[in-house]
Coordinates of C-alpha atoms in Angstrom, one line a residue:
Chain G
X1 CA -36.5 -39.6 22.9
X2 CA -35.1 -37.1 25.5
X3 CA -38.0 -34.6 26.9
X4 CA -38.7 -31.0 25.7
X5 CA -37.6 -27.8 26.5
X6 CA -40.3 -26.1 28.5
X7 CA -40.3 -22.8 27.8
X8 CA -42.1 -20.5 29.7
X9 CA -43.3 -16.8 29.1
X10 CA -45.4 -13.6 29.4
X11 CA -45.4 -11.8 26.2
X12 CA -45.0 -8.3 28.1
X13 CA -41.6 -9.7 29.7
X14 CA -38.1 -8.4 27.6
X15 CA -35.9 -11.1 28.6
X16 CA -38.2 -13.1 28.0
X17 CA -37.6 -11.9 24.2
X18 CA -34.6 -11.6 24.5
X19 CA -34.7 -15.6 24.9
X20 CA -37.1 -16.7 22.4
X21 CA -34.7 -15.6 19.8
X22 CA -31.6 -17.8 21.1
X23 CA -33.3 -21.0 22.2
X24 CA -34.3 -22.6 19.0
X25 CA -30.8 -22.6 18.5
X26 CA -29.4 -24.3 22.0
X27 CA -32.4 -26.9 21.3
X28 CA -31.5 -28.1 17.9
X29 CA -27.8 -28.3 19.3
X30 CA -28.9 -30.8 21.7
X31 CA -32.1 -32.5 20.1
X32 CA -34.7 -31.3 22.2
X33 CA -38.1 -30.0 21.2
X34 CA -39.3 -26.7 22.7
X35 CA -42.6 -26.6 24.2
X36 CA -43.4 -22.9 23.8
X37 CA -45.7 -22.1 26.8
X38 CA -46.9 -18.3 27.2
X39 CA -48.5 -17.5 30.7
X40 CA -49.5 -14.2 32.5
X41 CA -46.8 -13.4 34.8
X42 CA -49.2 -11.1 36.6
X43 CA -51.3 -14.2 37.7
X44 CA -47.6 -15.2 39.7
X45 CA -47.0 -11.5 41.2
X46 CA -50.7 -12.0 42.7
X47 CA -50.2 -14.8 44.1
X48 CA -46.6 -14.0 46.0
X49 CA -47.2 -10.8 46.6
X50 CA -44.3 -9.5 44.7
X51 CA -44.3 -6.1 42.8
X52 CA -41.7 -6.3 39.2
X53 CA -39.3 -3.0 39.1
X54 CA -41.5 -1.5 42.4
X55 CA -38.2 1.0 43.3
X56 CA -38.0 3.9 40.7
X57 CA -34.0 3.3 40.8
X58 CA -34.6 -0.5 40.3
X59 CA -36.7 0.4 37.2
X60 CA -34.3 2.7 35.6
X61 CA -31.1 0.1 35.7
X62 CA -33.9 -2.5 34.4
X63 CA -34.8 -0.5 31.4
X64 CA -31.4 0.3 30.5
X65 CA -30.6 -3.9 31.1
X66 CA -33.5 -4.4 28.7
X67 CA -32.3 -2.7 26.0
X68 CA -28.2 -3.6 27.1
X69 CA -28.9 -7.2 26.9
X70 CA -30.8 -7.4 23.6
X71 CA -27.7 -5.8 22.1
X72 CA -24.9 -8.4 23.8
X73 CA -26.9 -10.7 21.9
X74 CA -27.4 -8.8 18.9
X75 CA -30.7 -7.2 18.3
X76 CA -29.4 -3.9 18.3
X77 CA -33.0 -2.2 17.3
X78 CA -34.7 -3.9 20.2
X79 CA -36.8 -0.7 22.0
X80 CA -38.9 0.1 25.4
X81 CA -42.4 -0.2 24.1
X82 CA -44.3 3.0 24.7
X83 CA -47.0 0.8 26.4
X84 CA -44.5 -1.0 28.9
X85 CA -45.5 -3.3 30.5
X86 CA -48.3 -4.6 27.6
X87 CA -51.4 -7.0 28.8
X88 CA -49.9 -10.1 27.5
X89 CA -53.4 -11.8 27.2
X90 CA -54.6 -10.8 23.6
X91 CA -51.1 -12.6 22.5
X92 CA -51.2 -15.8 24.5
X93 CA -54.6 -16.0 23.7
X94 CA -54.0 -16.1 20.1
X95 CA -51.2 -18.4 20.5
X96 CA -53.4 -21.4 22.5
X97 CA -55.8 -21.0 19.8
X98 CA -53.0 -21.5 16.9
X99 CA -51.0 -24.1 19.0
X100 CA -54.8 -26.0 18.5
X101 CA -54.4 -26.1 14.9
X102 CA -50.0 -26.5 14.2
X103 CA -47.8 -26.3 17.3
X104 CA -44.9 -25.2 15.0
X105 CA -47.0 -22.3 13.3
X106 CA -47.9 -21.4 17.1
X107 CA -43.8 -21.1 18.1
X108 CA -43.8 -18.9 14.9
X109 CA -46.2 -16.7 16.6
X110 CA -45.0 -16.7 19.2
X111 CA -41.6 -15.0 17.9
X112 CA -43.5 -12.9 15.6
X113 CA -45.3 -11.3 18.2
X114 CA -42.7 -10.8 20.7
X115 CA -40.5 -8.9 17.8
X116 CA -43.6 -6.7 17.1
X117 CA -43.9 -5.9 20.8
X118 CA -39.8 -5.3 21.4
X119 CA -38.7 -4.4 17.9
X120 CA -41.3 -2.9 16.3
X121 CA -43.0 -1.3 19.5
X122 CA -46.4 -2.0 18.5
X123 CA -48.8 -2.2 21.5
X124 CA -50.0 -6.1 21.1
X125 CA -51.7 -5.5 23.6
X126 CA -54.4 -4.4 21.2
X127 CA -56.3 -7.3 19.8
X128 CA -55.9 -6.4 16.7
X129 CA -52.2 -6.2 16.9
X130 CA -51.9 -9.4 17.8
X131 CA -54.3 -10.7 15.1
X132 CA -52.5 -8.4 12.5
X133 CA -49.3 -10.8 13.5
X134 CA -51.2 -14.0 12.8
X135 CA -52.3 -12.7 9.8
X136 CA -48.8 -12.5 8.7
X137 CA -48.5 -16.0 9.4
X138 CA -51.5 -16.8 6.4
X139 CA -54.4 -16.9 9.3
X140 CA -58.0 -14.4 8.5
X141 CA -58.4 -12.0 10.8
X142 CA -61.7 -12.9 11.5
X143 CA -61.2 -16.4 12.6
X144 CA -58.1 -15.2 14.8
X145 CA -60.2 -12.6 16.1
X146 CA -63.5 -15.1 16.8
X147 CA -60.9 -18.0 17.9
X148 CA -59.3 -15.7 20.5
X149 CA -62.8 -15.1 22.2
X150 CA -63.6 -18.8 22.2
X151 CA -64.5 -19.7 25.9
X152 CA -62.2 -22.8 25.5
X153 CA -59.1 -20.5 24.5
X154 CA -59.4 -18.3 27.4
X155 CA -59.9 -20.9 29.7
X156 CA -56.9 -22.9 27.7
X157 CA -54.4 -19.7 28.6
X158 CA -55.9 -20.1 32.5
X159 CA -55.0 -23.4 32.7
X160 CA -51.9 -22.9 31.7
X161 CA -51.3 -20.3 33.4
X162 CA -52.1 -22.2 36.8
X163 CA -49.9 -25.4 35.6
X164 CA -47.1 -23.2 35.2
X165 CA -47.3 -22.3 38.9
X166 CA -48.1 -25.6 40.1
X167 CA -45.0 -26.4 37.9
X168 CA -42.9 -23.9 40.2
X169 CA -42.7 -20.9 37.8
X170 CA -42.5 -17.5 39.2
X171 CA -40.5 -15.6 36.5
X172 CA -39.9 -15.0 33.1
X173 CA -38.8 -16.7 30.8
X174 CA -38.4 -20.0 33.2
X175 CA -37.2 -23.2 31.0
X176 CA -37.9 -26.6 33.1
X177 CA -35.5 -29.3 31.5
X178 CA -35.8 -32.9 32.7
X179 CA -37.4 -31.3 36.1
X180 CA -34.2 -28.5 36.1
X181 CA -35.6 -25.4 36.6
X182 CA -33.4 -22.1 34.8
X183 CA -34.7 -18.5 35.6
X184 CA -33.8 -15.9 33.5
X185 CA -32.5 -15.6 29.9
X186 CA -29.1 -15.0 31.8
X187 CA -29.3 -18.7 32.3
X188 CA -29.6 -19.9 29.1
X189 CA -25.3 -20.8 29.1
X190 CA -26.3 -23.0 32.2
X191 CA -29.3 -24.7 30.3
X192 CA -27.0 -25.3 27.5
X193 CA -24.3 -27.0 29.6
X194 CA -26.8 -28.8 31.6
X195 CA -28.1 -30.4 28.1
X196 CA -24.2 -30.9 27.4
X197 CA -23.3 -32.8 30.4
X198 CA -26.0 -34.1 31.2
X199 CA -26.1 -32.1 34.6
X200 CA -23.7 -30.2 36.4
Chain T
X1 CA -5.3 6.2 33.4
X2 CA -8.8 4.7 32.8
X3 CA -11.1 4.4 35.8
X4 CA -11.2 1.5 38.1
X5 CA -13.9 -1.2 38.6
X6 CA -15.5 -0.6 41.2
X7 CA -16.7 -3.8 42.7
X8 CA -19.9 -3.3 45.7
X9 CA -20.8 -6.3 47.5
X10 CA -22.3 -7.8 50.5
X11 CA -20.4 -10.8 52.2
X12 CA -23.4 -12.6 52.8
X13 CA -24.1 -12.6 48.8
X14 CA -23.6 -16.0 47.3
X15 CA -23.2 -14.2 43.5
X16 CA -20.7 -11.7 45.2
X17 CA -18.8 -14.7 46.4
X18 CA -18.5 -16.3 42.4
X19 CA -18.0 -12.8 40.9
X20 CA -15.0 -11.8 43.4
X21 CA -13.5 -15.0 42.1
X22 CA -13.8 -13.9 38.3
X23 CA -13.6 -10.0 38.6
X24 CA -9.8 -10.0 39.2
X25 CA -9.1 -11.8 35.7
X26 CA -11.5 -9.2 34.1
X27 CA -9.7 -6.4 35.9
X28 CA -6.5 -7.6 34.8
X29 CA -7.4 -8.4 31.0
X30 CA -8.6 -5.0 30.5
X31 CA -5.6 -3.2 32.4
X32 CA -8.3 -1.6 34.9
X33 CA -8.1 -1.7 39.2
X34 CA -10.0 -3.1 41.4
X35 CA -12.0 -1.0 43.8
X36 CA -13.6 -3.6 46.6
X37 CA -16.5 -2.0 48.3
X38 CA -17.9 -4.5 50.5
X39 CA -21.5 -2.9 51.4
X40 CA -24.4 -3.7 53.8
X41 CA -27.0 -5.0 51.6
X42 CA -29.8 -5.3 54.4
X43 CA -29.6 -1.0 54.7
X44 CA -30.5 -1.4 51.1
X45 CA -33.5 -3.7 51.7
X46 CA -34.4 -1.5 54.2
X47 CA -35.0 1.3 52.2
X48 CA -36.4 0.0 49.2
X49 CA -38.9 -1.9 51.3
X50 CA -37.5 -4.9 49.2
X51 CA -37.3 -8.1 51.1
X52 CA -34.7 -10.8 49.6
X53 CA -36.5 -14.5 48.4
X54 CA -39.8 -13.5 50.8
X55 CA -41.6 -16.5 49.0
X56 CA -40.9 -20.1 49.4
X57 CA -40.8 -21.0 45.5
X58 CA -38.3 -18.5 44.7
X59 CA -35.9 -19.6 47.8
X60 CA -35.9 -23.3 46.8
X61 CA -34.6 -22.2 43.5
X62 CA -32.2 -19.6 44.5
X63 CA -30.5 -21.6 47.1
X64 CA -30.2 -24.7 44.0
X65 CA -28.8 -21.4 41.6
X66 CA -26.2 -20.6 44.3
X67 CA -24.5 -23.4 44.2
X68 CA -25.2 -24.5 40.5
X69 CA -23.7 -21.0 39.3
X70 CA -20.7 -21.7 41.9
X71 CA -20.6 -25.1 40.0
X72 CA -20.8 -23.7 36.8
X73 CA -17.5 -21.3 37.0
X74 CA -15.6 -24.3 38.3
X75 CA -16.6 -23.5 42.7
X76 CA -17.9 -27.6 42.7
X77 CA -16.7 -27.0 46.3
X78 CA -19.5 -24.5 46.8
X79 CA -22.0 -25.1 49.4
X80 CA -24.8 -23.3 51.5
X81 CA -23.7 -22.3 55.0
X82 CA -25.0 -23.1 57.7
X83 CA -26.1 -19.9 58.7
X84 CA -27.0 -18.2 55.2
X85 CA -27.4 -15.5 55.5
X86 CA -25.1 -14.2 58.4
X87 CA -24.4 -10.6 59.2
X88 CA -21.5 -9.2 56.7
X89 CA -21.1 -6.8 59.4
X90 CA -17.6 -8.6 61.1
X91 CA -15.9 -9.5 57.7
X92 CA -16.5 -6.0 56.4
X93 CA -15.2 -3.8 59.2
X94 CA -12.3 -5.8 59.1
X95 CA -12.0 -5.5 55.4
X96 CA -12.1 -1.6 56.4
X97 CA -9.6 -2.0 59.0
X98 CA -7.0 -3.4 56.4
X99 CA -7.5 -1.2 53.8
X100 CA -6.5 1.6 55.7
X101 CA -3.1 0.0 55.9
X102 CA -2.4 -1.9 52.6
X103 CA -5.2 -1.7 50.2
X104 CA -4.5 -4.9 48.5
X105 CA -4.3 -7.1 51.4
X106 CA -7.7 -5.5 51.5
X107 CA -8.7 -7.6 48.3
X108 CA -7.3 -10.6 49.3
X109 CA -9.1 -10.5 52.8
X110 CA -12.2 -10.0 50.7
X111 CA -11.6 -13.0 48.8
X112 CA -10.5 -15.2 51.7
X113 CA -13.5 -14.1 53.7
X114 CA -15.6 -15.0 51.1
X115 CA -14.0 -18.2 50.4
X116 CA -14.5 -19.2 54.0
X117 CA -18.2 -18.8 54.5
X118 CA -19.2 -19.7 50.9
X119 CA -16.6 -23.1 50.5
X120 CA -15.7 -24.0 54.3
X121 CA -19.1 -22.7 55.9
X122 CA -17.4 -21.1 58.4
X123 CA -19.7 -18.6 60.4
X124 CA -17.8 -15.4 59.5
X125 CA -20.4 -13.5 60.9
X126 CA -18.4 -14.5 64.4
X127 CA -15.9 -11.9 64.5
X128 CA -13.5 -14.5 65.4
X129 CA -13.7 -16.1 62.3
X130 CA -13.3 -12.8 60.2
X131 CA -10.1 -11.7 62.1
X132 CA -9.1 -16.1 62.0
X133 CA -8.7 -14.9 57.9
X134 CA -6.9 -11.4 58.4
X135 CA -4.8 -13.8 60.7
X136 CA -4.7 -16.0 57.9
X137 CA -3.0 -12.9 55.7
X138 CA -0.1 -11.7 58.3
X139 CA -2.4 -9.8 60.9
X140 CA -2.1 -10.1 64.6
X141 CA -5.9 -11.5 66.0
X142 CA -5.8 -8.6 68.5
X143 CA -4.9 -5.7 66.5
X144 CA -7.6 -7.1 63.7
X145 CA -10.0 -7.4 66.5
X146 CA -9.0 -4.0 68.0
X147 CA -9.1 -2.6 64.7
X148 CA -12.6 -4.0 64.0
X149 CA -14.1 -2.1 66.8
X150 CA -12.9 1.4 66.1
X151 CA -15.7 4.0 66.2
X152 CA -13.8 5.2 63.0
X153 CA -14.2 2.3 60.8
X154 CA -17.5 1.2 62.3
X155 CA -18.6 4.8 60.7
X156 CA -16.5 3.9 57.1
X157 CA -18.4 0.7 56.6
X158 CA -21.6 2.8 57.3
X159 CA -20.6 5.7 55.2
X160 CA -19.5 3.4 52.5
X161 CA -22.7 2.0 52.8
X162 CA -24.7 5.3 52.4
X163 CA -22.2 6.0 49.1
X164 CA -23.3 2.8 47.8
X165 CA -26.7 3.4 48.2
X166 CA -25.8 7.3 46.9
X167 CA -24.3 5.9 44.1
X168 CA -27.4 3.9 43.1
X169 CA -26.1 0.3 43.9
X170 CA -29.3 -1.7 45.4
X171 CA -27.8 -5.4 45.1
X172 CA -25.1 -7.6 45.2
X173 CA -22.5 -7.6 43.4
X174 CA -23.1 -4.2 41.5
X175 CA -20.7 -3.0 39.3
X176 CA -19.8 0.5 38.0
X177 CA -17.3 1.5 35.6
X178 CA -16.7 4.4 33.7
X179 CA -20.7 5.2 35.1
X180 CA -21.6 1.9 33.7
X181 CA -24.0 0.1 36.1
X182 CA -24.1 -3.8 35.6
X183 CA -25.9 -5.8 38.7
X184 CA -25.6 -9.3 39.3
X185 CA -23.0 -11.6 38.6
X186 CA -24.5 -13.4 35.5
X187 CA -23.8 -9.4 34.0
X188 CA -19.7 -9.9 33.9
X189 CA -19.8 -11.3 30.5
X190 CA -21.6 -7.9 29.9
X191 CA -19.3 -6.4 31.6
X192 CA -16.2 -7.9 29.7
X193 CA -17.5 -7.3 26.4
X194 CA -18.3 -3.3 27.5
X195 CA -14.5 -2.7 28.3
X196 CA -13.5 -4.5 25.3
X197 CA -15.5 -2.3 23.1
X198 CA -16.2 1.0 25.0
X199 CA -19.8 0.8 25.5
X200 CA -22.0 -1.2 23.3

C-alpha cells in the first residue's frame, strides 16, 4: 500500500485552509491516505528566527492573496478573521484528542474548524469555539473541554509539533509525500503530478 | 487600449527565470504588452530588513523547488548555477542599454539572459557574459559594453529600482496589471484567470 499524504498545518494559517479543502480530493485520485497533522507554526518561527508578514507592505499584498486565492479555488465567502492571526492551540488540541478516539472524525474536525475560523470568522481561538465545532461533530462539550486539558493531549500536540520540525517543516501547509517535501497550497498541482508520475 | 503587464524581476531569481518563459503566452492570449522591468532585488532586501532563505531548512528546499518548478513547466534542462545567486547588476544595465534603442530586443535579451544563467550556468554576473547574449541578438560586444557603463543607464536601472520599490514590488517576479499585484510565479494561473474575467 503506497504511503500517506502527510499533511501538515497551523490552524491560524489561510493557505493552509485554503488546502484542506482540495486535498481530500487529489488523495482519493491517487489512493493515498491523508495523515492530517496540525502543529504550531509559531514553535518553527522561534526556532529560525523568522517573523510571518513582518513588512507592513508585505502584509497588505498577503491579506489581499488570502482572500484572492480562496476565490480561484472557489470559496468565495472565505474572510480575514477579526482575530488574525488566531492561537492555533485550543484547535489542535482538540484535534489530537479526537484523532485518539476516530482518525476520520478527527480530519472532519479538522475541516470544520478551519471553515469556522476562515468562513465563518469565529475566533477558535476561544476554547469554547473550538469545542462548539466538535460538538457539531456529536462530541459533549464537556468531555472535549476536559479532553483538551488532558496532560497527554498537550504534550501529544508538543510532540508533534517537534516531529514536524525534525521532519523538515517550516511552513504551512507542508505535505511530505514518499519523503517529497511541497510548501505551500500553491503546490498542490506539483503534489498532484508527483503522485501522477511517480516523480518529476 | 488595455494596460500592459508589467513584468518586475531580478535576474538572479530562479521563479523570474520560469515566469519570463510563460508570461509572453499569457501576454499574448489576453491581447495585453509586455512591460520587462528587470529590478534589483537585494535594494529590496535591504530595506525591508528581509534576508532571502537565512535558514538552512528552508534553502535545501528552495534550491530542490527551483528546479522542480523549472521541471514542472517543461525547463528539465534547469539547473542551479554555479554561483546562485550572482549580481543581476551586468545583465540588467544591459537590458537598459537595449531598450533605449529597440524595446523588444529588450525582451528577448531578458529571456536569453535568463536562459543562460538558469539552463547553461553561465556566470552572467561577468559582464562579459551579459554583453556575450546582446552579442548573441545583433549587438556589437563594445558598444553593449560601452553602453553598459553609461552614468545614464547605471542611474535608469537604479531609478527603476526605486519605482519598483515605489510601486510596492518587494519580490521576484511581481506582477501588476491594471493595479493588480500578483507575486511569485506560482500566481500566473491567478493571473490568467484575472484577465480572463476582469477581477475575480
Amino acid at each position: 500500500m503506497p504511503g500517506a499524504i502527510e499533511f501538515f498545518f497551523d490552524f491560524s494559517s489561510p493557505y493552509g485552509f485554503v488546502a484542506s479543502t482540495l486535498i481530500d480530493q487529489i488523495a482519493e485520485r491517487h489512493g493515498r491516505e491523508i495523515e492530517w497533522r496540525p502543529f504550531l507554526i509559531g514553535a518553527v518561527y522561534k526556532e529560525h528566527g523568522g517573523v510571518p508578514l513582518e513588512h507592513p507592505l508585505k502584509r497588505d499584498y498577503a491579506i489581499k492573496d488570502f482572500l484572492r486565492t480562496g476565490r480561484f479555488n472557489g470559496l468565495t465567502d472565505m474572510q480575514l478573521p477579526a482575530n488574525f492571526p488566531a492561537s492555533p492551540v485550543p484547535p489542535s488540541r482538540v484535534f489530537y484528542w479526537i484523532e485518539g478516539q476516530d482518525k476520520a472524525k478527527a480530519a472532519e474536525f479538522a475541516k470544520a474548524a478551519y471553515r469556522k475560523y476562515w468562513i465563518d470568522g469565529r475566533d477558535t481561538a476561544d476554547p469554547l469555539v473550538a469545542v462548539g465545532v466538535a460538538q457539531g461533530l456529536g462530541y459533549a462539550p464537556e468531555d472535549v473541554m476536559a479532553g483538551a486539558q488532558d496532560d497527554a493531549v498537550k504534550g501529544r500536540l508538543r510532540q508533534e509539533t517537534g516531529d514536524a520540525m525534525a521532519r523538515g517543516v517550516f511552513g504551512s501547509p507542508y505535505i511530505i509525500v514518499d519523503e517529497e517535501p511541497f510548501w505551500g497550497g500553491d503546490r498542490l498541482a506539483h503534489l498532484d503530478r508527483w503522485l501522477e508520475t511517480g516523480g518529476f
